[in-house]
mmCIF file of C-alpha atoms and ligand atoms in Angstrom:
data_model
loop_
_atom_site.group_PDB
_atom_site.id
_atom_site.type_symbol
_atom_site.label_atom_id
_atom_site.label_comp_id
_atom_site.label_asym_id
_atom_site.label_seq_id
_atom_site.Cartn_x
_atom_site.Cartn_y
_atom_site.Cartn_z
ATOM 1 C CA MET A 121 100.709 137.067 93.967
ATOM 2 C CA PHE A 122 99.750 140.692 94.598
ATOM 3 C CA GLY A 123 101.226 142.306 97.658
ATOM 4 C CA TRP A 124 97.948 143.701 98.919
ATOM 5 C CA ARG A 125 96.415 140.220 98.923
ATOM 6 C CA LYS A 126 99.331 138.816 100.885
ATOM 7 C CA GLN A 127 98.965 141.600 103.418
ATOM 8 C CA LYS A 128 95.319 140.907 103.758
ATOM 9 C CA ARG A 129 96.015 137.249 104.414
ATOM 10 C CA ALA A 130 98.767 137.882 106.969
ATOM 11 C CA ASP A 131 96.349 139.909 109.068
ATOM 12 C CA LYS A 132 93.750 137.211 109.052
ATOM 13 C CA GLU A 133 93.628 135.230 112.277
ATOM 14 C CA ARG A 134 92.143 131.811 112.433
ATOM 15 C CA ALA A 135 89.044 131.124 114.444
ATOM 16 C CA LEU A 136 89.098 129.369 117.795
ATOM 17 C CA PRO A 137 89.919 125.676 117.342
ATOM 18 C CA GLU A 138 86.911 123.405 117.534
ATOM 19 C CA HIS A 139 88.832 120.455 118.943
ATOM 20 C CA ILE A 140 91.874 120.351 121.271
ATOM 21 C CA ALA A 141 93.518 117.030 122.192
ATOM 22 C CA ILE A 142 95.903 116.773 125.149
ATOM 23 C CA ILE A 143 98.470 114.189 126.258
ATOM 24 C CA MET A 144 98.510 114.899 129.996
ATOM 25 C CA ASP A 145 102.080 113.837 130.769
ATOM 26 C CA GLY A 146 104.319 114.550 133.783
ATOM 27 C CA ASN A 147 102.122 113.621 136.732
ATOM 28 C CA GLY A 148 104.673 111.146 138.122
ATOM 29 C CA ARG A 149 107.551 113.579 137.639
ATOM 30 C CA TYR A 150 105.552 116.342 139.323
ATOM 31 C CA ALA A 151 105.148 114.118 142.398
ATOM 32 C CA LYS A 152 108.782 112.949 142.363
ATOM 33 C CA GLU A 153 110.075 116.547 142.392
ATOM 34 C CA ARG A 154 108.062 117.083 145.556
ATOM 35 C CA ASN A 155 109.051 113.776 147.166
ATOM 36 C CA ARG A 156 105.464 112.607 147.063
ATOM 37 C CA PRO A 157 104.095 109.230 145.895
ATOM 38 C CA ARG A 158 103.303 108.973 142.170
ATOM 39 C CA ILE A 159 99.591 108.609 142.884
ATOM 40 C CA ASN A 160 99.594 112.100 144.394
ATOM 41 C CA GLY A 161 100.711 113.369 140.970
ATOM 42 C CA HIS A 162 97.755 111.566 139.382
ATOM 43 C CA TYR A 163 95.400 113.086 141.948
ATOM 44 C CA GLU A 164 96.709 116.602 141.216
ATOM 45 C CA GLY A 165 96.497 115.821 137.498
ATOM 46 C CA MET A 166 92.839 114.874 137.930
ATOM 47 C CA GLN A 167 92.195 118.171 139.726
ATOM 48 C CA ASN A 168 93.761 120.005 136.801
ATOM 49 C CA VAL A 169 91.451 118.218 134.368
ATOM 50 C CA LYS A 170 88.615 120.041 136.149
ATOM 51 C CA LYS A 171 90.282 123.459 135.735
ATOM 52 C CA ILE A 172 91.095 122.957 132.063
ATOM 53 C CA THR A 173 87.643 121.529 131.318
ATOM 54 C CA ARG A 174 85.952 124.482 133.029
ATOM 55 C CA HIS A 175 88.077 126.880 130.983
ATOM 56 C CA ALA A 176 87.579 125.072 127.658
ATOM 57 C CA SER A 177 83.849 125.178 128.280
ATOM 58 C CA ASP A 178 83.928 128.882 129.238
ATOM 59 C CA ILE A 179 85.820 129.986 126.107
ATOM 60 C CA GLY A 180 83.621 127.945 123.766
ATOM 61 C CA ILE A 181 85.769 124.983 122.722
ATOM 62 C CA LYS A 182 83.507 122.275 121.225
ATOM 63 C CA TYR A 183 85.690 119.177 121.797
ATOM 64 C CA LEU A 184 88.381 118.481 124.401
ATOM 65 C CA THR A 185 89.951 115.029 124.149
ATOM 66 C CA LEU A 186 92.147 113.915 127.040
ATOM 67 C CA TYR A 187 94.491 110.919 127.074
ATOM 68 C CA ALA A 188 93.603 109.515 130.511
ATOM 69 C CA PHE A 189 94.812 105.917 130.182
ATOM 70 C CA SER A 190 96.688 104.359 127.273
ATOM 71 C CA THR A 191 96.826 100.695 126.291
ATOM 72 C CA GLU A 192 100.535 100.874 127.277
ATOM 73 C CA ASN A 193 99.739 101.999 130.843
ATOM 74 C CA TRP A 194 98.979 98.402 131.929
ATOM 75 C CA SER A 195 102.726 97.883 132.390
ATOM 76 C CA ARG A 196 102.683 100.210 135.428
ATOM 77 C CA PRO A 197 102.796 98.806 138.995
ATOM 78 C CA GLN A 198 99.523 97.196 140.114
ATOM 79 C CA ASN A 199 98.877 99.673 142.946
ATOM 80 C CA GLU A 200 99.235 102.583 140.533
ATOM 81 C CA ILE A 201 96.812 100.990 138.056
ATOM 82 C CA SER A 202 94.269 100.372 140.842
ATOM 83 C CA TYR A 203 94.523 104.011 141.862
ATOM 84 C CA LEU A 204 94.138 105.253 138.261
ATOM 85 C CA MET A 205 91.001 103.128 137.835
ATOM 86 C CA LYS A 206 89.421 104.902 140.800
ATOM 87 C CA LEU A 207 90.074 108.381 139.384
ATOM 88 C CA PRO A 208 87.086 108.537 137.003
ATOM 89 C CA GLY A 209 84.761 107.806 139.953
ATOM 90 C CA ASP A 210 86.552 110.331 142.127
ATOM 91 C CA PHE A 211 86.389 112.951 139.380
ATOM 92 C CA LEU A 212 82.714 112.376 138.583
ATOM 93 C CA SER A 213 81.500 112.202 142.187
ATOM 94 C CA THR A 214 82.670 115.764 142.726
ATOM 95 C CA PHE A 215 82.441 117.236 139.222
ATOM 96 C CA LEU A 216 79.469 115.684 137.406
ATOM 97 C CA PRO A 217 76.946 118.232 138.771
ATOM 98 C CA GLU A 218 79.088 121.068 137.419
ATOM 99 C CA LEU A 219 79.470 119.293 134.053
ATOM 100 C CA ILE A 220 75.692 118.989 133.831
ATOM 101 C CA GLU A 221 75.237 122.610 134.866
ATOM 102 C CA LYS A 222 77.727 123.686 132.171
ATOM 103 C CA ASN A 223 75.920 121.648 129.488
ATOM 104 C CA VAL A 224 79.029 119.447 128.950
ATOM 105 C CA ARG A 225 78.637 116.092 127.205
ATOM 106 C CA VAL A 226 80.949 113.313 128.416
ATOM 107 C CA LEU A 227 82.173 110.815 125.803
ATOM 108 C CA THR A 228 84.818 108.099 125.732
ATOM 109 C CA ILE A 229 87.054 106.419 123.190
ATOM 110 C CA GLY A 230 89.032 103.246 123.871
ATOM 111 C CA SER A 231 88.312 99.642 124.821
ATOM 112 C CA PRO A 232 86.238 99.444 128.022
ATOM 113 C CA GLU A 233 86.223 95.582 128.151
ATOM 114 C CA GLU A 234 89.526 95.430 129.989
ATOM 115 C CA LEU A 235 88.690 98.103 132.571
ATOM 116 C CA PRO A 236 87.238 97.182 135.993
ATOM 117 C CA ASP A 237 83.416 97.029 136.120
ATOM 118 C CA TYR A 238 83.120 99.888 138.617
ATOM 119 C CA THR A 239 85.151 102.179 136.345
ATOM 120 C CA VAL A 240 83.065 101.345 133.277
ATOM 121 C CA LYS A 241 79.853 101.740 135.294
ATOM 122 C CA THR A 242 80.576 105.229 136.680
ATOM 123 C CA VAL A 243 81.838 106.469 133.330
ATOM 124 C CA SER A 244 78.847 105.126 131.353
ATOM 125 C CA GLU A 245 76.498 106.693 133.894
ATOM 126 C CA ALA A 246 78.102 110.076 133.217
ATOM 127 C CA VAL A 247 77.927 109.480 129.456
ATOM 128 C CA GLU A 248 74.213 108.647 129.717
ATOM 129 C CA LYS A 249 73.347 111.524 132.028
ATOM 130 C CA THR A 250 75.023 114.043 129.731
ATOM 131 C CA GLN A 251 74.155 112.549 126.351
ATOM 132 C CA ASP A 252 71.738 115.315 125.350
ATOM 133 C CA ASN A 253 74.018 118.183 126.374
ATOM 134 C CA THR A 254 75.043 120.525 123.570
ATOM 135 C CA GLY A 255 78.033 122.452 124.982
ATOM 136 C CA LEU A 256 81.609 121.186 125.265
ATOM 137 C CA ASN A 257 82.182 117.531 124.351
ATOM 138 C CA LEU A 258 84.614 116.166 126.939
ATOM 139 C CA VAL A 259 86.164 113.038 125.449
ATOM 140 C CA PHE A 260 88.169 110.739 127.722
ATOM 141 C CA ALA A 261 90.531 108.306 125.996
ATOM 142 C CA LEU A 262 90.445 105.322 128.366
ATOM 143 C CA ASN A 263 92.404 102.191 127.501
ATOM 144 C CA TYR A 264 92.912 103.826 124.108
ATOM 145 C CA GLY A 265 95.676 103.140 121.579
ATOM 146 C CA GLY A 266 95.779 104.543 118.053
ATOM 147 C CA ARG A 267 97.094 101.318 116.502
ATOM 148 C CA ASP A 268 94.514 99.214 118.377
ATOM 149 C CA GLU A 269 91.839 101.550 117.079
ATOM 150 C CA LEU A 270 93.063 100.936 113.515
ATOM 151 C CA VAL A 271 93.151 97.154 114.084
ATOM 152 C CA GLN A 272 89.566 97.249 115.353
ATOM 153 C CA ALA A 273 88.444 99.420 112.426
ATOM 154 C CA ILE A 274 90.112 97.160 109.837
ATOM 155 C CA ARG A 275 88.631 94.013 111.403
ATOM 156 C CA SER A 276 85.142 95.414 111.324
ATOM 157 C CA MET A 277 85.579 96.839 107.813
ATOM 158 C CA SER A 278 86.856 93.464 106.550
ATOM 159 C CA ALA A 279 83.912 91.690 108.149
ATOM 160 C CA ASP A 280 81.531 94.082 106.385
ATOM 161 C CA ALA A 281 83.361 93.512 103.098
ATOM 162 C CA VAL A 282 83.158 89.725 103.461
ATOM 163 C CA ALA A 283 79.451 90.052 104.264
ATOM 164 C CA GLY A 284 79.024 92.074 101.094
ATOM 165 C CA ALA A 285 77.954 95.230 102.944
ATOM 166 C CA ILE A 286 80.810 97.262 101.457
ATOM 167 C CA ASP A 287 82.840 96.980 98.259
ATOM 168 C CA PRO A 288 86.639 97.233 98.840
ATOM 169 C CA GLU A 289 86.816 99.482 95.763
ATOM 170 C CA ASP A 290 84.587 102.004 97.535
ATOM 171 C CA ILE A 291 86.761 102.327 100.653
ATOM 172 C CA SER A 292 87.878 105.944 100.992
ATOM 173 C CA GLN A 293 89.374 108.040 103.780
ATOM 174 C CA GLY A 294 85.821 108.921 104.748
ATOM 175 C CA THR A 295 84.966 105.221 105.061
ATOM 176 C CA ILE A 296 87.895 104.735 107.422
ATOM 177 C CA ASP A 297 86.741 107.728 109.506
ATOM 178 C CA GLN A 298 83.401 105.994 109.969
ATOM 179 C CA TYR A 299 84.997 102.840 111.421
ATOM 180 C CA LEU A 300 87.135 104.684 113.983
ATOM 181 C CA MET A 301 86.121 105.271 117.618
ATOM 182 C CA THR A 302 86.023 108.990 116.807
ATOM 183 C CA ARG A 303 83.405 108.569 114.057
ATOM 184 C CA ASN A 304 81.293 111.546 115.144
ATOM 185 C CA ILE A 305 84.142 113.708 116.380
ATOM 186 C CA PRO A 306 85.963 116.242 114.137
ATOM 187 C CA GLU A 307 89.763 116.002 113.805
ATOM 188 C CA PRO A 308 91.714 117.966 116.441
ATOM 189 C CA GLU A 309 93.144 121.237 115.100
ATOM 190 C CA MET A 310 95.503 121.337 118.106
ATOM 191 C CA MET A 311 97.424 118.527 119.797
ATOM 192 C CA ILE A 312 99.189 119.406 123.061
ATOM 193 C CA ARG A 313 101.705 117.327 125.030
ATOM 194 C CA THR A 314 102.944 118.468 128.417
ATOM 195 C CA SER A 315 106.129 117.601 130.306
ATOM 196 C CA GLY A 316 108.829 117.864 127.639
ATOM 197 C CA GLU A 317 108.323 114.720 125.557
ATOM 198 C CA TYR A 318 108.071 115.146 121.788
ATOM 199 C CA ARG A 319 106.058 112.131 120.694
ATOM 200 C CA LEU A 320 102.433 111.277 119.937
ATOM 201 C CA SER A 321 102.721 107.933 121.768
ATOM 202 C CA ASN A 322 99.935 106.172 119.896
ATOM 203 C CA PHE A 323 97.347 108.924 120.491
ATOM 204 C CA LEU A 324 94.870 109.711 117.661
ATOM 205 C CA LEU A 325 97.304 108.612 114.929
ATOM 206 C CA TRP A 326 94.936 108.897 111.954
ATOM 207 C CA GLN A 327 93.082 111.930 113.303
ATOM 208 C CA SER A 328 96.170 114.077 114.017
ATOM 209 C CA SER A 329 97.490 114.072 110.420
ATOM 210 C CA TYR A 330 96.954 117.840 110.084
ATOM 211 C CA SER A 331 96.920 118.893 113.749
ATOM 212 C CA GLU A 332 99.124 121.761 114.873
ATOM 213 C CA LEU A 333 101.446 120.324 117.525
ATOM 214 C CA PHE A 334 102.261 122.095 120.785
ATOM 215 C CA PHE A 335 104.818 120.974 123.353
ATOM 216 C CA THR A 336 105.637 122.415 126.757
ATOM 217 C CA ASP A 337 107.973 121.462 129.596
ATOM 218 C CA THR A 338 105.218 122.180 132.138
ATOM 219 C CA PHE A 339 104.061 119.100 134.087
ATOM 220 C CA TRP A 340 100.362 118.364 133.569
ATOM 221 C CA PRO A 341 99.249 119.192 137.156
ATOM 222 C CA GLU A 342 100.774 122.671 136.671
ATOM 223 C CA PHE A 343 99.519 123.313 133.142
ATOM 224 C CA ALA A 344 97.468 126.469 133.626
ATOM 225 C CA THR A 345 94.650 128.039 131.648
ATOM 226 C CA GLU A 346 96.971 130.979 130.802
ATOM 227 C CA GLU A 347 99.377 128.633 129.020
ATOM 228 C CA LEU A 348 96.501 127.031 127.131
ATOM 229 C CA ASP A 349 95.320 130.494 126.062
ATOM 230 C CA LEU A 350 98.835 131.320 124.814
ATOM 231 C CA MET A 351 98.908 128.140 122.725
ATOM 232 C CA ILE A 352 95.488 128.919 121.296
ATOM 233 C CA SER A 353 96.587 132.413 120.284
ATOM 234 C CA GLN A 354 99.735 130.939 118.675
ATOM 235 C CA TYR A 355 97.525 128.488 116.814
ATOM 236 C CA GLN A 356 95.381 131.351 115.580
ATOM 237 C CA LYS A 357 98.485 133.107 114.207
ATOM 238 C CA ARG A 358 100.096 130.096 112.500
ATOM 239 C CA SER A 359 99.206 129.956 108.825
ATOM 240 C CA ARG A 360 97.391 126.890 107.791
ATOM 241 C CA ARG A 361 98.866 124.829 104.972
ATOM 242 C CA PHE A 362 97.691 121.566 103.482
ATOM 243 C CA GLY A 363 100.831 120.856 101.459
ATOM 244 C CA GLY A 364 101.667 124.059 99.694
ATOM 245 C CA ILE A 365 99.195 126.884 99.536
ATOM 246 C CA ASP A 366 97.475 128.769 102.308
ATOM 247 C CA GLU A 367 94.051 127.522 103.213
ATOM 248 C CA GLU A 368 92.543 130.939 102.506
ATOM 249 C CA GLU A 369 93.857 130.828 98.948
ATOM 250 C CA VAL A 370 92.217 127.520 97.994
HETATM 251 C C1 V07 B 610 93.160 110.249 135.150
HETATM 252 C C2 V07 B 610 94.316 112.356 135.842
HETATM 253 C C3 V07 B 610 94.773 113.214 134.705
HETATM 254 C C4 V07 B 610 96.223 113.003 134.384
HETATM 255 C C5 V07 B 610 96.502 111.745 133.622
HETATM 256 C C6 V07 B 610 96.418 110.422 134.307
HETATM 257 C C7 V07 B 610 95.628 110.326 135.584
HETATM 258 C C8 V07 B 610 90.247 112.199 134.864
HETATM 259 C C9 V07 B 610 89.755 110.968 134.508
HETATM 260 C C10 V07 B 610 88.405 110.636 134.082
HETATM 261 C C11 V07 B 610 88.161 109.621 133.163
HETATM 262 C C12 V07 B 610 86.869 109.329 132.726
HETATM 263 C C13 V07 B 610 85.819 110.059 133.216
HETATM 264 C C14 V07 B 610 86.020 111.070 134.121
HETATM 265 C C15 V07 B 610 87.312 111.366 134.558
HETATM 266 C C16 V07 B 610 90.855 110.098 134.600
HETATM 267 C C17 V07 B 610 92.109 108.193 134.519
HETATM 268 C C18 V07 B 610 93.235 108.884 134.903
HETATM 269 C C19 V07 B 610 92.207 106.725 134.267
HETATM 270 F F1 V07 B 610 84.564 109.793 132.808
HETATM 271 N N1 V07 B 610 91.526 112.120 135.155
HETATM 272 N N2 V07 B 610 91.934 110.832 135.009
HETATM 273 N N3 V07 B 610 90.925 108.781 134.366
HETATM 274 N N4 V07 B 610 94.304 110.949 135.525
#
């Protein structure tokens, strides 16, 4: 390839990501380091969700997906689970007016059936009240698991196939996208995990196939907007490859 073309490409920065997904880990460890109860870490983590949401909205991110409660989290002590189930209500009672003012649309992915009624009720109220907003889409993964999502999608796809609504021969990647909980949400260009673990832990398995991964040792309650901005600028500098050639060259 000609040198001048390469140069041109190296200078080219990518646009702002449309969708950022975050595994908000390290709330318990944050509390432990300060000799506080674990639930205090969750409270501080919830406060940080407000800061990061505000910032994502201000800089023009279109989708922010946050792993708030995984299907594996049920194995935690009962008092911790009860506290976690009150956090959406706590968050929305203080923050919903600002979300509305900022034109943010609240969405959820996950299985609400197993969550307490009061949790489902407050969250669906926020979803309804913000459904026509056109700014940031704030997606909370609540009782979400990537493998469960695939099980649900395959069940419903099989039922449609048995009913004759779809032909198995016609199933494509796009068909699968349509059966996932994220059907109207673009794939995340960036996937962030805080607190020094290097795993996806069942979060957005299908959707993160091409996501740029970012890891930091920072505990979630301390993850600041400056660190997010640094990751975004790194993302914009990384060259994008889908198995061989630069995206710009295709
Ligand atoms: C939760 C705080 C963030 C750190 C990770 C675990 C604890 C915000 C919400 C939430 C969910 C839905 C909604 C509005 C807010 C939340 C849970 C846990 C279960 F509509 N933070 N947060 N939900 N944590």
